[in-house]
Amino acid sequence: MPGAGAQSSGWGPPTETERLLHETAAAGDRDATLDTLARSRLYVLVARLHADTPGYAPLFTARPDPVTPGRRCVTAHTSGTLPPWHPEWVFEKIDLDELGRRWPDGVRWLVINPGTPYAVTLAAGPGRRRAWQKAHERSAGPPAGLLVTHRAGPLHGPLAHGLALGAHLAVHNGLVWNDLGATYEGYSTDRARLRNPWGVLDRAAYRETLEALLTTRLVGRTYESVLQIRRTLAGRLGRTPTDPEWSAALTDALTRSRPTPSEAAEAHDALRLAVTYEGRLRADGALGADERVDTLAAFDYGRAVNVVRLALGARLCDPREAEQAVLRIGALAGQAYGSWAQFSLGYSLARAMHFDEDEQPGVTYEQSLAQHRVLTQDPNSPYRNIAWS
């Protein structure tokens, strides 16, 4: 079994979760500690051989307490203190309620983050576990829509730059954006997210999907060609074309290329969506009056970073492969965009257009706008602290 220490011995809690746990435990405020745990992602160590067994549920094995000799406990980690990646040991996510319901008989202690400065020990008798359930009921679980930074992870340089390209999805899910470690969201969840929607079940499929994203084959050829028509026209005019000028140029291009009726309709619909959502971005102050989005490649690059992190968590690649892939994504994005703001707008517009036919397209747009604002305005955002080039 890999060591239980945190990845870095640097001063300060790795994430806000560990800070809150440390403060509430130091104050002796048990209810506040439980509330923090109920809002946190917890992880338990599992042998990969067992995790790959269909229908397997992790068993909470009692281990010697690392602090108190002769005492046995169950251990779990928060996201900031997970041990380094290991090919045969994985981490499954769990919440405080499930931990209490599946608690092993005869074990009276739970240790969170053992072997770290942010370790918390909780009594785990039947009465105490009922308090866990109440804390779970009070909470809404781990919050989404948050920027979460691992202070011991990459914060500057090419690797941090590449990881920050995936920050929209990390913010959307409330996950750490700057980590290539033992898990992304939990071993089984990482595998499930690769399976659906990506159809990735093995290393070969992962590499094929990654290559498709790196070459921006999934963002939509029609979307990109319609934006390219406007970009070419802008070069000739020396300014951004009006919407009627853009529409006329698209019609001319379609007349020359003679697409099928469905292809022509798709192109006109792409223009309509771009005009609609760029208009909303301008109205909301995210896109300047004279600004435009010239490529949606950011959507594929951002998703590529997350596919890499999922594959690392699912053990379909190792940390070195993952790092090289993220660096490659960063280099490609640097060629396609001139700033973090341009990249973020490209991602946001692509996401809004891509999910326009969903039942709640307005919700998708509002989520994308919120992510853009967090990443471009929060003083702790990588987009405010990492140079684009």
Tab-separated table of C-alpha atoms in Angstrom:
chain	number	residue	atom	x	y	z
A	1	MET	CA	0.000	0.000	0.000
A	2	PRO	CA	1.377	3.471	-0.832
A	3	GLY	CA	2.322	5.865	1.927
A	4	ALA	CA	-0.357	7.935	3.556
A	5	GLY	CA	1.427	11.284	3.612
A	6	ALA	CA	0.365	14.330	1.660
A	7	GLN	CA	2.140	15.017	-1.610
A	8	SER	CA	3.940	18.080	-0.295
A	9	SER	CA	5.353	19.057	3.068
A	10	GLY	CA	5.025	22.739	2.180
A	11	TRP	CA	3.523	25.029	4.771
A	12	GLY	CA	-0.192	25.718	4.710
A	13	PRO	CA	-3.298	23.612	4.045
A	14	PRO	CA	-3.446	22.240	0.479
A	15	THR	CA	-7.042	23.382	-0.105
A	16	GLU	CA	-9.778	25.264	1.713
A	17	THR	CA	-11.218	21.956	2.957
A	18	GLU	CA	-8.120	21.098	4.983
A	19	ARG	CA	-7.975	24.632	6.371
A	20	LEU	CA	-11.555	24.427	7.621
A	21	LEU	CA	-11.032	20.964	9.098
A	22	HIS	CA	-7.910	22.105	10.914
A	23	GLU	CA	-9.590	25.212	12.329
A	24	THR	CA	-12.808	23.529	13.459
A	25	ALA	CA	-10.950	20.607	15.026
A	26	ALA	CA	-8.525	22.942	16.804
A	27	ALA	CA	-11.503	24.884	18.177
A	28	GLY	CA	-13.105	21.659	19.419
A	29	ASP	CA	-16.247	22.387	17.392
A	30	ARG	CA	-17.387	18.879	16.519
A	31	ASP	CA	-20.551	19.980	14.698
A	32	ALA	CA	-18.599	22.398	12.489
A	33	THR	CA	-16.062	19.665	11.745
A	34	LEU	CA	-18.843	17.279	10.713
A	35	ASP	CA	-20.487	19.974	8.591
A	36	THR	CA	-17.169	20.532	6.803
A	37	LEU	CA	-16.767	16.808	6.182
A	38	ALA	CA	-20.353	16.538	4.929
A	39	ARG	CA	-19.585	19.201	2.307
A	40	SER	CA	-16.295	17.558	1.325
A	41	ARG	CA	-15.315	14.802	-1.041
A	42	LEU	CA	-13.887	11.933	0.967
A	43	TYR	CA	-11.777	9.131	-0.477
A	44	VAL	CA	-10.943	5.637	0.712
A	45	LEU	CA	-8.040	3.513	-0.487
A	46	VAL	CA	-8.925	0.383	-2.486
A	47	ALA	CA	-6.824	-2.213	-4.274
A	48	ARG	CA	-7.405	-1.743	-7.996
A	49	LEU	CA	-7.929	-5.500	-8.347
A	50	HIS	CA	-10.972	-5.199	-6.068
A	51	ALA	CA	-12.209	-1.936	-7.576
A	52	ASP	CA	-12.288	-3.575	-11.021
A	53	THR	CA	-14.512	-6.404	-9.756
A	54	PRO	CA	-18.127	-5.859	-10.933
A	55	GLY	CA	-20.447	-5.027	-8.052
A	56	TYR	CA	-17.627	-4.578	-5.573
A	57	ALA	CA	-18.180	-2.060	-2.773
A	58	PRO	CA	-15.117	-0.951	-0.793
A	59	LEU	CA	-14.724	-2.598	2.591
A	60	PHE	CA	-13.640	-0.286	5.368
A	61	THR	CA	-10.739	-2.159	6.890
A	62	ALA	CA	-9.581	-1.200	10.356
A	63	ARG	CA	-5.932	-0.162	10.500
A	64	PRO	CA	-3.582	0.718	13.367
A	65	ASP	CA	-4.070	4.315	14.438
A	66	PRO	CA	-0.936	6.195	13.295
A	67	VAL	CA	-0.996	8.375	16.434
A	68	THR	CA	-2.412	6.274	19.283
A	69	PRO	CA	-0.697	2.873	19.780
A	70	GLY	CA	-3.029	-0.080	20.217
A	71	ARG	CA	-6.035	1.702	18.737
A	72	ARG	CA	-7.576	0.697	15.423
A	73	CYS	CA	-9.397	3.013	13.057
A	74	VAL	CA	-10.808	3.492	9.570
A	75	THR	CA	-9.003	6.097	7.487
A	76	ALA	CA	-10.152	8.425	4.716
A	77	HIS	CA	-8.699	11.413	2.895
A	78	THR	CA	-9.890	14.753	1.616
A	79	SER	CA	-8.808	15.746	-1.885
A	80	GLY	CA	-5.856	17.872	-0.811
A	81	THR	CA	-4.008	15.120	1.086
A	82	LEU	CA	-4.242	12.144	-1.252
A	83	PRO	CA	-1.026	10.113	-1.560
A	84	PRO	CA	0.774	10.011	-4.913
A	85	TRP	CA	-0.603	8.079	-7.884
A	86	HIS	CA	0.006	4.323	-7.767
A	87	PRO	CA	-0.820	1.870	-10.566
A	88	GLU	CA	-2.396	-0.783	-8.325
A	89	TRP	CA	-3.966	1.288	-5.534
A	90	VAL	CA	-6.856	3.630	-6.233
A	91	PHE	CA	-9.194	5.902	-4.320
A	92	GLU	CA	-12.977	5.689	-4.357
A	93	LYS	CA	-15.053	8.680	-3.330
A	94	ILE	CA	-17.531	8.371	-0.491
A	95	ASP	CA	-19.648	10.704	1.602
A	96	LEU	CA	-20.010	10.900	5.357
A	97	ASP	CA	-23.447	9.267	5.331
A	98	GLU	CA	-22.307	6.186	3.392
A	99	LEU	CA	-19.257	5.914	5.584
A	100	GLY	CA	-21.504	5.746	8.640
A	101	ARG	CA	-23.988	3.284	7.111
A	102	ARG	CA	-21.299	0.797	6.084
A	103	TRP	CA	-19.151	1.141	9.161
A	104	PRO	CA	-17.396	-2.084	10.282
A	105	ASP	CA	-18.400	-3.611	13.598
A	106	GLY	CA	-16.148	-3.049	16.565
A	107	VAL	CA	-14.233	-0.071	15.165
A	108	ARG	CA	-14.608	3.087	17.239
A	109	TRP	CA	-12.500	5.700	15.446
A	110	LEU	CA	-12.333	7.495	12.101
A	111	VAL	CA	-9.119	9.288	11.117
A	112	ILE	CA	-9.297	11.795	8.281
A	113	ASN	CA	-6.010	12.647	6.528
A	114	PRO	CA	-3.757	10.389	8.626
A	115	GLY	CA	-0.081	11.232	8.715
A	116	THR	CA	-0.605	14.861	7.687
A	117	PRO	CA	-0.730	18.128	9.653
A	118	TYR	CA	-4.450	18.220	8.841
A	119	ALA	CA	-5.389	14.916	10.453
A	120	VAL	CA	-8.705	14.827	12.304
A	121	THR	CA	-9.780	11.983	14.600
A	122	LEU	CA	-13.482	11.384	15.229
A	123	ALA	CA	-15.152	8.999	17.635
A	124	ALA	CA	-17.238	6.544	15.628
A	125	GLY	CA	-19.527	4.787	18.078
A	126	PRO	CA	-23.180	4.273	17.051
A	127	GLY	CA	-24.338	7.534	18.638
A	128	ARG	CA	-21.568	9.530	17.018
A	129	ARG	CA	-22.336	8.036	13.615
A	130	ARG	CA	-25.935	9.248	13.927
A	131	ALA	CA	-24.477	12.752	14.148
A	132	TRP	CA	-22.677	12.064	10.854
A	133	GLN	CA	-26.006	11.298	9.216
A	134	LYS	CA	-27.545	14.501	10.573
A	135	ALA	CA	-24.621	16.525	9.227
A	136	HIS	CA	-25.098	14.851	5.858
A	137	GLU	CA	-28.798	15.756	5.888
A	138	ARG	CA	-27.981	19.392	6.728
A	139	SER	CA	-25.544	19.713	3.864
A	140	ALA	CA	-26.157	19.733	0.131
A	141	GLY	CA	-22.970	17.764	-0.426
A	142	PRO	CA	-19.811	19.115	-2.056
A	143	PRO	CA	-20.586	22.452	-3.734
A	144	ALA	CA	-20.188	22.968	-7.479
A	145	GLY	CA	-19.288	26.151	-9.312
A	146	LEU	CA	-16.210	26.790	-7.168
A	147	LEU	CA	-12.598	27.510	-8.035
A	148	VAL	CA	-10.534	25.005	-6.018
A	149	THR	CA	-6.747	25.306	-6.068
A	150	HIS	CA	-4.265	22.800	-4.633
A	151	ARG	CA	-1.566	24.987	-3.112
A	152	ALA	CA	1.031	22.228	-3.482
A	153	GLY	CA	0.113	21.601	-7.118
A	154	PRO	CA	1.481	23.401	-10.185
A	155	LEU	CA	0.760	27.126	-9.856
A	156	HIS	CA	3.079	28.593	-12.511
A	157	GLY	CA	4.859	27.410	-15.631
A	158	PRO	CA	3.853	25.308	-18.654
A	159	LEU	CA	2.210	22.469	-16.706
A	160	ALA	CA	0.048	24.841	-14.665
A	161	HIS	CA	-0.811	26.668	-17.894
A	162	GLY	CA	-1.934	23.427	-19.527
A	163	LEU	CA	-3.969	22.292	-16.527
A	164	ALA	CA	-5.669	25.695	-16.337
A	165	LEU	CA	-7.111	25.061	-19.800
A	166	GLY	CA	-9.348	22.471	-18.131
A	167	ALA	CA	-10.441	24.819	-15.355
A	168	HIS	CA	-13.944	25.456	-16.730
A	169	LEU	CA	-14.979	21.851	-16.098
A	170	ALA	CA	-13.109	21.764	-12.790
A	171	VAL	CA	-15.005	24.864	-11.634
A	172	HIS	CA	-18.271	23.417	-12.948
A	173	ASN	CA	-17.811	20.322	-10.768
A	174	GLY	CA	-16.097	22.028	-7.825
A	175	LEU	CA	-12.911	19.984	-8.311
A	176	VAL	CA	-9.245	20.907	-7.963
A	177	TRP	CA	-8.027	22.353	-11.273
A	178	ASN	CA	-4.251	21.939	-10.857
A	179	ASP	CA	-3.607	18.333	-9.953
A	180	LEU	CA	-2.324	15.276	-11.796
A	181	GLY	CA	-2.597	12.829	-8.945
A	182	ALA	CA	-4.157	9.727	-7.497
A	183	THR	CA	-7.681	10.492	-8.664
A	184	TYR	CA	-9.776	13.129	-10.368
A	185	GLU	CA	-13.235	12.473	-8.937
A	186	GLY	CA	-12.863	8.877	-7.734
A	187	TYR	CA	-11.708	5.745	-9.563
A	188	SER	CA	-15.134	4.353	-10.498
A	189	THR	CA	-16.460	7.809	-11.371
A	190	ASP	CA	-13.421	8.550	-13.531
A	191	ARG	CA	-13.960	5.312	-15.433
A	192	ALA	CA	-17.690	6.009	-15.807
A	193	ARG	CA	-17.088	9.533	-17.150
A	194	LEU	CA	-14.696	8.126	-19.739
A	195	ARG	CA	-17.213	5.475	-20.725
A	196	ASN	CA	-20.043	7.995	-21.097
A	197	PRO	CA	-19.923	10.246	-23.060
A	198	TRP	CA	-16.508	9.424	-24.517
A	199	GLY	CA	-16.874	5.693	-25.125
A	200	VAL	CA	-13.395	5.118	-23.669
A	201	LEU	CA	-12.833	1.701	-22.120
A	202	ASP	CA	-9.119	1.100	-22.697
A	203	ARG	CA	-5.819	2.807	-23.433
A	204	ALA	CA	-6.239	2.613	-27.201
A	205	ALA	CA	-9.637	4.311	-27.092
A	206	TYR	CA	-8.266	6.961	-24.736
A	207	ARG	CA	-5.426	7.801	-27.104
A	208	GLU	CA	-7.788	7.924	-30.070
A	209	THR	CA	-10.165	10.276	-28.237
A	210	LEU	CA	-7.326	12.480	-27.050
A	211	GLU	CA	-5.978	12.781	-30.583
A	212	ALA	CA	-9.429	13.744	-31.870
A	213	LEU	CA	-9.614	16.499	-29.260
A	214	LEU	CA	-6.074	17.705	-29.906
A	215	THR	CA	-6.895	18.083	-33.595
A	216	THR	CA	-10.227	19.782	-32.716
A	217	ARG	CA	-12.249	17.210	-34.630
A	218	LEU	CA	-15.052	17.122	-32.061
A	219	VAL	CA	-15.902	20.812	-31.685
A	220	GLY	CA	-17.757	20.739	-34.994
A	221	ARG	CA	-16.350	21.262	-38.488
A	222	THR	CA	-19.377	23.316	-39.500
A	223	TYR	CA	-19.077	25.679	-36.546
A	224	GLU	CA	-15.411	26.291	-37.262
A	225	SER	CA	-15.900	26.815	-41.002
A	226	VAL	CA	-18.666	29.367	-40.382
A	227	LEU	CA	-16.421	31.318	-38.003
A	228	GLN	CA	-13.574	31.044	-40.520
A	229	ILE	CA	-15.746	32.723	-43.159
A	230	ARG	CA	-16.242	35.704	-40.855
A	231	ARG	CA	-12.559	35.806	-39.952
A	232	THR	CA	-11.554	35.829	-43.637
A	233	LEU	CA	-14.090	38.548	-44.410
A	234	ALA	CA	-12.826	40.610	-41.472
A	235	GLY	CA	-9.319	40.414	-42.914
A	236	ARG	CA	-10.551	41.807	-46.220
A	237	LEU	CA	-12.673	44.549	-44.661
A	238	GLY	CA	-10.242	45.543	-41.943
A	239	ARG	CA	-13.029	45.310	-39.352
A	240	THR	CA	-15.516	42.840	-37.910
A	241	PRO	CA	-18.293	42.270	-40.469
A	242	THR	CA	-21.876	43.066	-39.602
A	243	ASP	CA	-24.181	40.098	-39.166
A	244	PRO	CA	-25.844	40.677	-42.587
A	245	GLU	CA	-22.406	40.858	-44.243
A	246	TRP	CA	-21.399	37.629	-42.538
A	247	SER	CA	-24.645	35.930	-43.561
A	248	ALA	CA	-24.191	37.039	-47.172
A	249	ALA	CA	-20.618	35.730	-47.212
A	250	LEU	CA	-21.827	32.405	-45.839
A	251	THR	CA	-24.511	32.178	-48.519
A	252	ASP	CA	-21.904	32.877	-51.218
A	253	ALA	CA	-19.589	30.214	-49.804
A	254	LEU	CA	-22.399	27.661	-49.707
A	255	THR	CA	-23.379	28.490	-53.283
A	256	ARG	CA	-19.836	27.715	-54.404
A	257	SER	CA	-19.427	24.537	-52.347
A	258	ARG	CA	-22.895	23.120	-53.147
A	259	PRO	CA	-23.585	21.326	-49.865
A	260	THR	CA	-26.608	19.142	-49.261
A	261	PRO	CA	-29.722	20.933	-47.970
A	262	SER	CA	-29.118	19.570	-44.482
A	263	GLU	CA	-25.496	20.755	-44.504
A	264	ALA	CA	-26.554	24.235	-45.651
A	265	ALA	CA	-29.198	24.373	-42.926
A	266	GLU	CA	-26.616	23.317	-40.345
A	267	ALA	CA	-24.273	26.109	-41.463
A	268	HIS	CA	-26.971	28.773	-41.246
A	269	ASP	CA	-27.985	27.433	-37.838
A	270	ALA	CA	-24.370	27.672	-36.676
A	271	LEU	CA	-24.291	31.334	-37.716
A	272	ARG	CA	-27.580	31.962	-35.916
A	273	LEU	CA	-26.284	30.365	-32.714
A	274	ALA	CA	-23.013	32.279	-32.845
A	275	VAL	CA	-24.830	35.586	-33.355
A	276	THR	CA	-27.286	34.776	-30.562
A	277	TYR	CA	-24.747	33.787	-27.936
A	278	GLU	CA	-22.155	36.402	-28.859
A	279	GLY	CA	-24.969	38.913	-28.447
A	280	ARG	CA	-25.732	37.565	-24.995
A	281	LEU	CA	-22.057	37.681	-24.042
A	282	ARG	CA	-21.904	41.327	-25.148
A	283	ALA	CA	-25.073	42.200	-23.262
A	284	ASP	CA	-23.607	40.596	-20.147
A	285	GLY	CA	-20.345	42.501	-20.490
A	286	ALA	CA	-18.174	39.463	-21.216
A	287	LEU	CA	-17.497	40.289	-24.889
A	288	GLY	CA	-16.632	43.795	-26.063
A	289	ALA	CA	-18.680	45.578	-28.712
A	290	ASP	CA	-15.896	45.206	-31.292
A	291	GLU	CA	-14.724	41.770	-30.151
A	292	ARG	CA	-15.581	38.435	-31.702
A	293	VAL	CA	-14.770	34.754	-31.184
A	294	ASP	CA	-12.760	33.396	-34.116
A	295	THR	CA	-12.403	29.751	-33.109
A	296	LEU	CA	-14.095	27.286	-30.780
A	297	ALA	CA	-10.989	25.111	-30.434
A	298	ALA	CA	-10.918	25.975	-26.708
A	299	PHE	CA	-13.830	23.616	-26.129
A	300	ASP	CA	-11.834	20.636	-27.393
A	301	TYR	CA	-8.627	21.702	-25.653
A	302	GLY	CA	-10.405	22.236	-22.343
A	303	ARG	CA	-12.145	18.886	-22.584
A	304	ALA	CA	-8.868	17.240	-23.607
A	305	VAL	CA	-7.249	18.264	-20.312
A	306	ASN	CA	-10.122	16.712	-18.402
A	307	VAL	CA	-10.006	13.517	-20.470
A	308	VAL	CA	-6.302	13.246	-19.596
A	309	ARG	CA	-7.050	13.702	-15.899
A	310	LEU	CA	-9.847	11.131	-16.063
A	311	ALA	CA	-7.565	8.666	-17.863
A	312	LEU	CA	-4.887	9.152	-15.216
A	313	GLY	CA	-7.459	8.512	-12.497
A	314	ALA	CA	-8.742	5.453	-14.379
A	315	ARG	CA	-5.177	4.117	-14.757
A	316	LEU	CA	-5.275	4.323	-18.569
A	317	CYS	CA	-2.071	6.371	-18.530
A	318	ASP	CA	0.662	7.147	-16.035
A	319	PRO	CA	1.639	10.551	-14.599
A	320	ARG	CA	4.462	11.097	-17.090
A	321	GLU	CA	2.164	10.413	-20.061
A	322	ALA	CA	-0.484	12.677	-18.563
A	323	GLU	CA	1.978	15.514	-18.030
A	324	GLN	CA	3.279	15.278	-21.599
A	325	ALA	CA	-0.283	15.335	-22.953
A	326	VAL	CA	-1.188	18.406	-20.888
A	327	LEU	CA	1.943	20.217	-22.064
A	328	ARG	CA	1.035	19.409	-25.660
A	329	ILE	CA	-2.483	20.765	-25.171
A	330	GLY	CA	-1.048	23.938	-23.691
A	331	ALA	CA	1.214	24.482	-26.684
A	332	LEU	CA	-1.663	24.012	-29.140
A	333	ALA	CA	-3.942	26.384	-27.245
A	334	GLY	CA	-1.184	28.985	-27.202
A	335	GLN	CA	-1.136	28.925	-30.999
A	336	ALA	CA	-4.915	29.284	-31.314
A	337	TYR	CA	-5.528	32.113	-28.825
A	338	GLY	CA	-3.796	35.263	-27.686
A	339	SER	CA	-5.005	35.498	-24.094
A	340	TRP	CA	-6.855	33.719	-21.307
A	341	ALA	CA	-9.906	35.880	-21.960
A	342	GLN	CA	-9.999	34.843	-25.627
A	343	PHE	CA	-9.609	31.192	-24.681
A	344	SER	CA	-12.340	31.398	-22.051
A	345	LEU	CA	-14.749	33.137	-24.422
A	346	GLY	CA	-14.090	30.501	-27.071
A	347	TYR	CA	-14.835	27.755	-24.566
A	348	SER	CA	-17.950	29.494	-23.246
A	349	LEU	CA	-19.396	30.210	-26.688
A	350	ALA	CA	-18.717	26.674	-27.891
A	351	ARG	CA	-20.378	25.147	-24.832
A	352	ALA	CA	-23.464	27.337	-25.210
A	353	MET	CA	-23.766	26.487	-28.915
A	354	HIS	CA	-23.056	22.796	-28.383
A	355	PHE	CA	-25.783	22.369	-25.767
A	356	ASP	CA	-28.333	24.740	-27.317
A	357	GLU	CA	-30.702	21.878	-28.155
A	358	ASP	CA	-30.778	20.617	-24.572
A	359	GLU	CA	-33.932	21.025	-22.520
A	360	GLN	CA	-32.458	23.993	-20.644
A	361	PRO	CA	-30.059	25.817	-22.991
A	362	GLY	CA	-30.370	28.984	-20.917
A	363	VAL	CA	-29.016	27.148	-17.885
A	364	THR	CA	-25.974	26.010	-19.871
A	365	TYR	CA	-25.299	29.567	-20.992
A	366	GLU	CA	-25.617	30.957	-17.456
A	367	GLN	CA	-23.267	28.259	-16.143
A	368	SER	CA	-20.738	29.059	-18.866
A	369	LEU	CA	-20.944	32.780	-18.148
A	370	ALA	CA	-20.483	32.156	-14.420
A	371	GLN	CA	-17.415	29.985	-15.068
A	372	HIS	CA	-15.968	32.645	-17.372
A	373	ARG	CA	-16.440	35.319	-14.729
A	374	VAL	CA	-14.897	33.232	-11.963
A	375	LEU	CA	-11.858	32.416	-14.063
A	376	THR	CA	-11.300	35.900	-15.458
A	377	GLN	CA	-12.195	37.914	-12.349
A	378	ASP	CA	-11.291	35.906	-9.231
A	379	PRO	CA	-7.904	37.214	-8.018
A	380	ASN	CA	-6.895	33.632	-7.170
A	381	SER	CA	-7.760	32.294	-10.617
A	382	PRO	CA	-4.956	30.828	-12.725
A	383	TYR	CA	-6.162	33.112	-15.501
A	384	ARG	CA	-5.140	36.079	-13.335
A	385	ASN	CA	-1.832	34.607	-12.169
A	386	ILE	CA	-0.336	32.610	-15.049
A	387	ALA	CA	1.037	34.383	-18.106
A	388	TRP	CA	-0.693	33.267	-21.300
A	389	SER	CA	2.595	33.020	-23.195
